[in-house]
Coordinates of C-alpha atoms in Angstrom, one line a residue:
M24 CA -32.6 60.1 5.9
I25 CA -29.9 60.5 8.6
N26 CA -28.1 63.9 8.3
F27 CA -24.8 63.5 10.0
N28 CA -23.1 66.6 11.4
N29 CA -20.0 65.2 13.2
T30 CA -17.8 66.9 15.8
Y31 CA -15.8 64.2 17.4
S32 CA -14.2 63.2 14.1
K33 CA -12.9 66.7 13.8
L34 CA -10.7 66.3 16.9
P35 CA -7.0 65.4 16.5
E36 CA -6.3 62.0 15.1
R37 CA -4.9 60.6 18.3
F38 CA -8.4 60.8 19.9
F39 CA -9.7 57.9 17.8
K40 CA -8.9 55.3 15.2
C41 CA -10.9 54.9 12.0
N42 CA -12.3 51.4 11.6
K43 CA -14.9 49.8 9.5
P44 CA -17.5 47.5 11.2
A45 CA -17.2 43.8 10.6
N46 CA -19.0 42.0 7.9
F47 CA -22.0 39.9 9.1
P48 CA -23.5 37.2 6.9
E49 CA -27.2 37.8 7.4
P50 CA -28.2 40.8 9.6
K51 CA -31.9 40.9 10.6
L52 CA -33.6 43.7 12.5
L53 CA -34.9 42.7 15.9
A54 CA -36.1 46.1 17.1
F55 CA -36.0 49.7 16.1
N56 CA -37.0 52.6 18.4
S57 CA -39.2 54.6 16.0
E58 CA -40.1 57.1 18.8
L59 CA -36.5 57.9 19.4
A60 CA -35.9 58.0 15.7
A61 CA -38.6 60.6 15.3
E62 CA -36.9 62.7 18.0
L63 CA -33.6 62.4 16.1
E64 CA -35.5 63.1 12.8
I65 CA -34.4 59.8 11.4
A66 CA -37.0 58.4 9.0
A67 CA -39.0 55.5 10.5
P68 CA -39.3 52.2 8.7
V69 CA -42.1 51.6 6.2
P70 CA -43.6 48.1 6.8
G71 CA -43.7 45.8 3.8
M72 CA -41.6 48.1 1.5
E73 CA -39.3 46.0 -0.7
N74 CA -37.3 49.0 -1.9
R75 CA -36.6 52.2 -0.1
A76 CA -37.9 55.3 -1.8
E77 CA -35.9 58.5 -1.1
E78 CA -38.9 60.2 0.6
S79 CA -40.4 57.1 2.3
G80 CA -38.0 56.1 5.0
Y81 CA -36.2 52.8 5.5
T82 CA -37.3 49.2 5.3
D83 CA -36.5 46.7 8.0
D84 CA -33.7 45.4 5.7
D85 CA -32.3 48.9 5.3
L86 CA -32.2 49.3 9.0
A87 CA -30.6 45.9 9.6
Q88 CA -27.9 46.9 7.1
I89 CA -27.3 50.3 8.5
F90 CA -27.4 49.4 12.2
S91 CA -25.1 46.4 11.8
G92 CA -22.5 48.5 10.0
Q93 CA -22.9 46.8 6.6
K94 CA -24.2 50.0 4.9
I95 CA -22.3 53.2 5.7
L96 CA -24.4 56.2 5.0
P97 CA -23.1 59.5 3.4
G98 CA -21.6 61.7 6.1
S99 CA -21.0 58.8 8.5
E100 CA -17.4 58.4 9.7
P101 CA -17.0 55.1 11.5
L102 CA -14.4 55.3 14.2
S103 CA -13.5 54.0 17.7
Q104 CA -12.7 56.3 20.5
A105 CA -9.6 56.1 22.6
Y106 CA -9.8 56.1 26.3
A107 CA -8.1 54.6 29.4
G108 CA -9.4 54.1 32.9
Y109 CA -9.2 52.8 36.4
Q110 CA -10.6 49.3 36.3
F111 CA -11.5 48.0 39.8
G112 CA -9.2 50.8 41.1
Q113 CA -6.2 49.9 39.0
P114 CA -4.9 52.2 36.2
V115 CA -5.0 50.8 32.7
A116 CA -3.3 53.2 30.3
Q117 CA -5.1 52.1 27.1
L118 CA -8.6 50.7 26.7
G119 CA -10.7 52.3 24.0
D120 CA -13.7 51.1 22.0
G121 CA -12.8 47.5 21.6
R122 CA -16.2 46.5 20.1
A123 CA -17.9 49.7 19.2
H124 CA -18.0 52.0 16.2
Y125 CA -19.1 55.7 16.3
L126 CA -21.1 56.3 13.2
G127 CA -21.5 60.0 13.5
E128 CA -23.8 62.6 15.0
T129 CA -27.3 63.7 14.1
N130 CA -29.2 66.5 15.8
G131 CA -26.6 66.7 18.5
F132 CA -26.6 63.0 19.4
E133 CA -23.9 60.4 18.7
L134 CA -25.0 57.1 17.1
Q135 CA -22.7 54.2 18.1
L136 CA -22.7 50.5 17.2
K137 CA -21.8 48.1 20.0
G138 CA -20.7 44.6 19.2
S139 CA -19.8 45.6 15.6
G140 CA -16.4 43.9 15.3
R141 CA -12.8 44.3 16.0
T142 CA -11.2 47.7 16.3
A143 CA -7.7 49.1 16.9
F144 CA -8.5 48.8 20.6
S145 CA -9.8 45.3 20.7
R146 CA -6.5 43.7 21.9
G147 CA -7.3 40.0 22.1
G148 CA -11.1 40.4 21.8
D149 CA -13.3 39.5 18.9
G150 CA -15.2 42.7 18.9
R151 CA -18.5 40.9 18.7
S152 CA -21.4 40.7 21.1
S153 CA -23.8 37.9 21.7
L154 CA -27.5 38.8 21.4
G155 CA -28.2 38.5 25.1
P156 CA -26.3 41.7 26.2
V157 CA -27.9 43.6 23.3
I158 CA -31.4 42.6 24.5
R159 CA -30.4 43.5 28.1
E160 CA -29.1 46.9 27.3
Y161 CA -32.0 47.7 25.0
L162 CA -34.6 46.8 27.7
V163 CA -32.8 48.4 30.7
S164 CA -31.7 51.6 29.1
E165 CA -35.2 52.3 27.7
A166 CA -36.7 51.5 31.1
M167 CA -34.3 53.9 32.8
A168 CA -35.3 56.6 30.3
V169 CA -39.0 56.2 31.2
L170 CA -38.2 56.2 34.9
G171 CA -36.4 59.6 34.5
V172 CA -32.8 58.4 34.9
P173 CA -30.2 60.2 32.7
T174 CA -29.1 57.5 30.3
T175 CA -27.9 56.4 26.9
R176 CA -30.8 55.3 24.7
A177 CA -31.5 52.3 22.6
L178 CA -32.1 52.9 18.9
A179 CA -31.8 49.5 17.3
A180 CA -31.0 45.8 17.9
V181 CA -29.9 43.6 15.1
R182 CA -29.3 39.8 14.8
T183 CA -26.0 39.3 13.0
G184 CA -26.8 35.9 11.6
E185 CA -23.6 34.4 13.1
E186 CA -22.7 32.7 16.4
V187 CA -20.2 34.0 19.0
V188 CA -18.6 31.8 21.7
R189 CA -18.9 33.1 25.2
Q190 CA -18.8 31.7 28.8
F191 CA -21.4 29.1 28.2
G192 CA -20.7 28.1 24.6
P193 CA -21.9 29.5 21.2
E194 CA -24.7 32.1 21.2
P195 CA -26.4 34.1 18.5
G196 CA -24.6 37.3 17.7
G197 CA -26.1 40.8 17.9
V198 CA -25.3 44.5 17.4
F199 CA -26.8 47.2 19.5
T200 CA -27.1 50.9 18.5
R201 CA -27.0 53.3 21.4
V202 CA -27.5 57.0 21.3
A203 CA -26.0 59.7 23.6
P204 CA -25.1 63.3 23.5
T205 CA -21.5 62.1 23.9
H206 CA -19.6 58.9 24.8
V207 CA -16.7 60.9 26.3
R208 CA -15.8 59.4 29.7
G209 CA -13.5 60.2 32.6
G210 CA -11.3 57.6 31.0
T211 CA -11.0 59.7 27.9
F212 CA -9.2 62.4 29.8
Q213 CA -7.2 59.8 31.6
Y214 CA -6.0 58.4 28.3
F215 CA -4.1 61.6 27.7
A216 CA -3.2 62.2 31.3
F217 CA -1.4 58.8 31.4
Q218 CA 0.6 60.0 28.4
N219 CA 1.3 63.4 29.9
D220 CA -0.4 64.9 26.8
L221 CA -1.4 68.2 28.2
E222 CA -2.3 69.7 24.8
A223 CA -4.8 66.9 24.2
I224 CA -6.4 67.4 27.7
E225 CA -6.9 71.0 26.9
V226 CA -8.4 70.2 23.5
L227 CA -10.8 67.7 25.1
L228 CA -11.7 70.1 27.9
K229 CA -12.6 72.8 25.3
Y230 CA -14.6 70.3 23.3
V231 CA -16.6 69.1 26.3
I232 CA -17.3 72.6 27.6
E233 CA -18.3 74.1 24.3
R234 CA -20.9 71.3 23.8
F235 CA -22.1 70.5 27.3
Y236 CA -21.1 73.2 29.7
P237 CA -21.3 76.4 27.6
E238 CA -21.7 78.6 30.7
L239 CA -18.0 77.9 31.3
Q240 CA -16.7 79.0 27.9
N241 CA -15.6 82.5 28.7
V242 CA -13.6 81.8 31.9
P243 CA -9.9 81.0 32.4
V244 CA -8.9 77.4 31.9
A245 CA -8.3 76.8 35.7
D246 CA -11.9 77.9 36.4
Q247 CA -13.2 75.7 33.5
C248 CA -11.6 72.7 35.2
I249 CA -13.1 73.5 38.6
G250 CA -16.4 74.5 37.1
L251 CA -16.7 71.3 35.1
L252 CA -15.8 69.2 38.2
Q253 CA -18.4 70.9 40.3
S254 CA -21.2 70.8 37.7
L255 CA -20.4 67.1 37.0
T256 CA -20.4 66.4 40.8
C257 CA -24.0 67.7 41.0
R258 CA -25.0 65.6 38.0
Q259 CA -23.4 62.5 39.3
A260 CA -25.0 63.0 42.7
E261 CA -28.5 63.1 41.0
L262 CA -27.6 60.1 38.9
I263 CA -26.5 57.9 41.8
A264 CA -29.5 58.9 43.8
H265 CA -31.8 57.9 40.9
W266 CA -30.0 54.5 40.7
K267 CA -30.2 53.8 44.4
S268 CA -33.9 54.8 44.6
L269 CA -34.7 52.1 42.1
G270 CA -32.5 49.4 43.6
F271 CA -30.3 49.6 40.5
I272 CA -26.7 48.4 40.6
H273 CA -24.5 49.4 37.7
G274 CA -22.0 46.6 38.2
V275 CA -18.8 48.1 36.8
M276 CA -18.3 51.7 37.8
N277 CA -14.8 51.9 36.4
T278 CA -13.7 55.4 35.2
D279 CA -14.0 54.3 31.6
N280 CA -17.7 53.8 32.3
F281 CA -18.0 57.2 34.0
S282 CA -19.7 59.8 31.7
V283 CA -18.5 63.4 31.7
I284 CA -22.1 64.6 31.4
G285 CA -23.5 62.5 34.2
I286 CA -25.6 59.9 32.3
T287 CA -25.7 56.1 32.8
I288 CA -23.4 54.5 30.2
D289 CA -22.3 50.9 29.5
Y290 CA -25.0 48.5 30.8
G291 CA -23.0 45.4 31.2
P292 CA -23.3 43.3 34.4
C293 CA -26.0 45.6 35.7
A294 CA -29.3 44.7 37.4
F295 CA -32.2 45.9 39.6
M296 CA -32.2 44.2 42.9
D297 CA -34.9 41.7 43.9
Q298 CA -34.2 40.9 47.6
F299 CA -32.8 44.0 49.2
S300 CA -29.2 44.0 50.5
F301 CA -26.9 46.9 51.0
N302 CA -23.9 44.9 49.9
K303 CA -25.6 43.3 46.8
V304 CA -23.2 42.8 43.9
F305 CA -24.2 41.5 40.4
S306 CA -21.0 41.6 38.4
S307 CA -19.5 38.1 38.1
I308 CA -16.0 39.5 38.5
D309 CA -16.6 41.9 41.4
H310 CA -15.4 39.5 44.1
G311 CA -14.6 42.2 46.6
G312 CA -17.9 44.1 46.4
R313 CA -16.3 47.3 45.1
Y314 CA -19.3 48.1 43.1
S315 CA -22.0 47.0 45.5
Y316 CA -25.3 48.8 45.8
A317 CA -24.3 50.8 48.9
N318 CA -20.8 51.6 47.6
Q319 CA -21.9 53.3 44.5
T320 CA -21.9 56.7 46.1
A321 CA -18.3 56.3 47.4
I322 CA -17.1 55.1 44.0
A323 CA -18.7 58.0 42.2
K324 CA -16.8 60.4 44.5
W325 CA -13.6 58.5 44.0
N326 CA -14.0 58.6 40.2
L327 CA -14.5 62.4 40.4
F328 CA -11.2 62.8 42.2
R329 CA -9.5 60.6 39.5
L330 CA -10.9 63.0 36.9
A331 CA -9.6 65.9 38.9
D332 CA -6.1 64.4 38.7
C333 CA -6.1 65.0 35.0
F334 CA -6.6 68.7 35.5
V335 CA -3.7 69.3 38.0
P336 CA -1.3 70.7 35.4
L337 CA -4.0 73.1 34.1
V338 CA -5.1 74.7 37.4
H339 CA -1.9 76.1 38.9
D340 CA 1.8 75.9 38.1
D341 CA 2.5 74.7 41.6
E342 CA 1.3 71.1 41.8
A343 CA 0.5 71.1 45.5
Q344 CA -1.5 74.3 45.2
S345 CA -3.4 72.9 42.2
V346 CA -4.3 69.7 44.1
Q347 CA -5.5 71.8 47.0
L348 CA -7.7 74.0 44.8
L349 CA -9.2 71.0 43.0
S350 CA -9.8 69.1 46.3
A351 CA -11.5 72.1 47.9
A352 CA -13.7 72.6 44.8
L353 CA -14.8 68.9 45.0
E354 CA -15.3 68.9 48.7
E355 CA -17.5 71.9 48.4
K356 CA -20.0 69.9 46.3
L357 CA -19.7 66.4 47.6
E358 CA -22.5 66.9 50.1
M359 CA -24.8 67.0 47.0
F360 CA -24.6 63.2 47.0
E361 CA -26.2 62.9 50.4
K362 CA -28.6 65.7 49.6
A363 CA -29.8 64.0 46.4
E364 CA -30.2 60.6 48.0
N365 CA -32.1 62.2 50.9
E366 CA -34.5 63.7 48.5
T367 CA -35.1 60.6 46.4
M368 CA -35.4 58.1 49.2
T369 CA -37.6 60.2 51.5
A370 CA -39.9 60.8 48.6
K371 CA -40.3 57.1 48.2
L372 CA -41.7 57.1 51.7
G373 CA -44.0 60.0 51.0
L374 CA -41.9 62.3 53.2
P375 CA -40.2 65.7 52.5
P376 CA -36.3 65.7 52.8
G377 CA -34.7 66.1 56.2
S378 CA -32.4 64.4 58.6
E379 CA -35.1 62.9 60.7
Q380 CA -36.9 61.5 57.7
T381 CA -33.6 59.9 56.6
E382 CA -33.4 58.0 59.8
V383 CA -36.9 56.6 58.9
V384 CA -35.6 55.5 55.5
H385 CA -32.6 53.7 57.1
L386 CA -35.0 52.0 59.5
F387 CA -37.1 50.7 56.7
L388 CA -34.2 49.6 54.6
A389 CA -32.6 47.7 57.5
Y390 CA -36.0 46.0 58.1
C391 CA -36.2 45.0 54.3
E392 CA -32.7 43.6 54.4
K393 CA -33.3 41.6 57.6
E394 CA -36.5 40.1 56.2
Q395 CA -35.1 39.7 52.6
L396 CA -37.9 41.7 51.1
D397 CA -38.2 42.5 47.5
F398 CA -36.9 46.1 47.1
T399 CA -39.4 47.3 44.5
L400 CA -42.5 45.7 46.0
A401 CA -41.6 46.7 49.6
F402 CA -41.9 50.4 48.5
R403 CA -44.8 49.8 46.2
K404 CA -46.9 48.2 49.0
L405 CA -46.4 51.0 51.4
P406 CA -50.0 52.3 50.9
E407 CA -51.3 48.9 52.0
L408 CA -49.0 48.9 55.0
Y409 CA -50.2 52.4 55.9
S410 CA -53.8 51.2 55.8
G411 CA -53.0 48.2 58.0
Q412 CA -52.6 45.5 55.4
T413 CA -49.5 43.7 56.5
D414 CA -49.6 40.4 54.6
F415 CA -46.5 41.2 52.6
F416 CA -44.5 42.5 55.6
P417 CA -43.4 40.0 58.4
Q418 CA -44.5 41.3 61.8
T419 CA -41.4 42.2 63.8
T420 CA -40.4 44.9 66.3
K421 CA -38.4 46.6 63.6
L422 CA -41.5 46.9 61.5
S423 CA -43.5 48.3 64.4
A424 CA -40.8 50.8 65.1
F425 CA -40.7 51.9 61.5
I426 CA -44.5 52.2 61.2
E427 CA -44.7 54.3 64.3
Q428 CA -41.9 56.7 63.2
W429 CA -43.2 56.8 59.6
K430 CA -46.7 57.7 60.5
A431 CA -45.5 60.3 63.0
H432 CA -44.0 62.2 60.1
E433 CA -47.4 62.2 58.3
P434 CA -46.5 60.7 54.9
D435 CA -48.2 61.8 51.8
V436 CA -49.7 58.4 50.9
E437 CA -51.3 59.6 47.7
Q438 CA -47.9 60.3 46.1
L439 CA -46.4 56.9 46.9
N440 CA -47.5 55.1 43.7
T441 CA -46.3 58.0 41.6
V442 CA -42.7 57.6 42.8
N443 CA -42.5 53.9 43.4
P444 CA -42.7 51.9 40.2
L445 CA -44.5 48.6 40.0
I446 CA -42.6 47.4 36.9
I447 CA -38.9 47.3 36.4
P448 CA -36.8 45.2 34.0
R449 CA -36.2 42.3 36.4
N450 CA -33.3 40.0 35.9
H451 CA -35.2 36.8 35.6
Q452 CA -37.6 38.3 33.1
I453 CA -34.7 39.6 31.0
E454 CA -33.1 36.1 31.0
R455 CA -36.4 34.5 30.0
I456 CA -36.7 37.0 27.2
I457 CA -33.2 36.4 26.0
Q458 CA -33.8 32.6 25.9
S459 CA -37.0 33.2 24.1
C460 CA -35.3 35.4 21.4
Y461 CA -32.6 32.7 21.1
Q462 CA -35.4 30.3 20.1
G463 CA -36.9 32.8 17.6
N464 CA -39.8 34.0 19.7
D465 CA -39.5 37.8 20.1
E466 CA -42.9 38.5 21.4
P467 CA -41.9 38.6 25.2
F468 CA -39.3 41.2 24.3
F469 CA -41.9 43.5 22.9
Q470 CA -44.3 42.8 25.7
M471 CA -41.7 43.9 28.2
L472 CA -40.9 47.0 26.2
E473 CA -44.6 47.9 26.2
A474 CA -45.0 47.1 30.0
G475 CA -42.0 49.4 30.7
K476 CA -43.7 52.4 29.1
K477 CA -46.0 52.8 32.1
P478 CA -44.1 51.5 35.0
F479 CA -46.2 53.1 37.7
E480 CA -49.6 51.8 36.4
K481 CA -51.1 48.5 37.4
N482 CA -52.1 46.6 34.3
E483 CA -53.3 42.9 34.5
A484 CA -52.0 42.3 31.0
F485 CA -48.5 42.9 32.3
A486 CA -48.9 41.4 35.8
E487 CA -46.1 38.8 35.2
F488 CA -43.5 41.6 34.8
A489 CA -44.3 42.9 38.3
M490 CA -43.6 39.5 40.0
P491 CA -40.3 38.8 41.8
P492 CA -38.5 35.6 40.8
Q493 CA -39.2 32.2 42.2
E494 CA -36.2 30.6 43.9
N495 CA -35.3 28.6 40.7
E496 CA -35.5 31.8 38.6
V497 CA -33.1 34.0 40.7
V498 CA -30.3 35.4 38.6
R499 CA -27.3 35.9 40.8
H500 CA -24.7 37.3 38.4
T501 CA -24.7 39.1 35.1
Y502 CA -21.9 39.3 32.4
C503 CA -20.7 42.0 30.1
G504 CA -20.9 39.9 26.9
T505 CA -17.3 40.3 25.7

């Protein structure tokens, strides 16, 4: 059973709208994360059961009904959260969950359906999702969790039995169930800031601090605002460093996709790079490169300042003084971004953190970009390069300069394959799996899930998942699925 103990639904009514998920004609379970379910103390499915016994868990049909929103369990309170945000730098006063339904909380984690139909925040959208983005988010978020990146998790994927029309025509529909301690975003605070609803900002601040920053509970409100910003800055610094160390590009780092607890949320037009480029962009609508690989650090900092804007009325009666205090508090911690990236990237070369080692990292990345090398394999093959095997690496003066400086710092070659994964959820593999699932063959999906459980180990059974794309397989853009 799922024992719901909800907190978000106890907030004032203007924080959300109650909505029921859409009706779907024939939901069928594609995947259920039984390991995560066990952590949440949700009963795992019992294969072959025709009827669910109270003590036995859920059948696949039960799970399809529950995680497509057709069956609402006792204690569940379906609702859609209100939020606003800066989208590509421009303020949008109302966004909200346009295709998502919060079901409730169990063991301190929120369960949310995504692609489950229209809500009060859908505007002109249909609230549905095609199955492709469901598969992408399931595979990528679970891979991120294994790789140690703070993230939302995948609990279930369901085929809805209907088709939705997207950029390239009709596609099978799907519903994704994601799990997170909270789905509160920077944009949630901004929703109330844009309305000058100071009372709601204080209520939300108290809620976030009580649940996720308890060390700040017994200090004045001004100190809570500053403490939250500084703690979140450190978390975001670690998060972005993780992303960049894996060649991951989020794609749409709008403030409505900016978690207040420093986890990766909203896997839409995201991807792991193949050929390395500092300016690589994957979102089909990011024409200016705002959310490129290299710019993710700057955007995270910008998003923190936009969150700080919401706290100006709470920190000091004098606006100028308040802005000064908030800015100083952020500036004090912004160096954490460079520090965290220094630590993760130097470790990928087998080096301890330090300014001199950072120069070696930049030298290697510049070489990889010049030679259009695969990001993941370039780091993975460093032990071979150290031992003189240079088949993968084009011989250039840049490479010679890198090798000389790298070896001068005496890298710990033994640690390299423990920090540089061999298997990541590559774009072309995900696209292949999506098309396979569209044709009714789910086996590649489960193969990739299994391969991703041990991303640092070489396993011939999963060799194809370590291969970069051929020219005709390259995926240049990804889409959010709305």
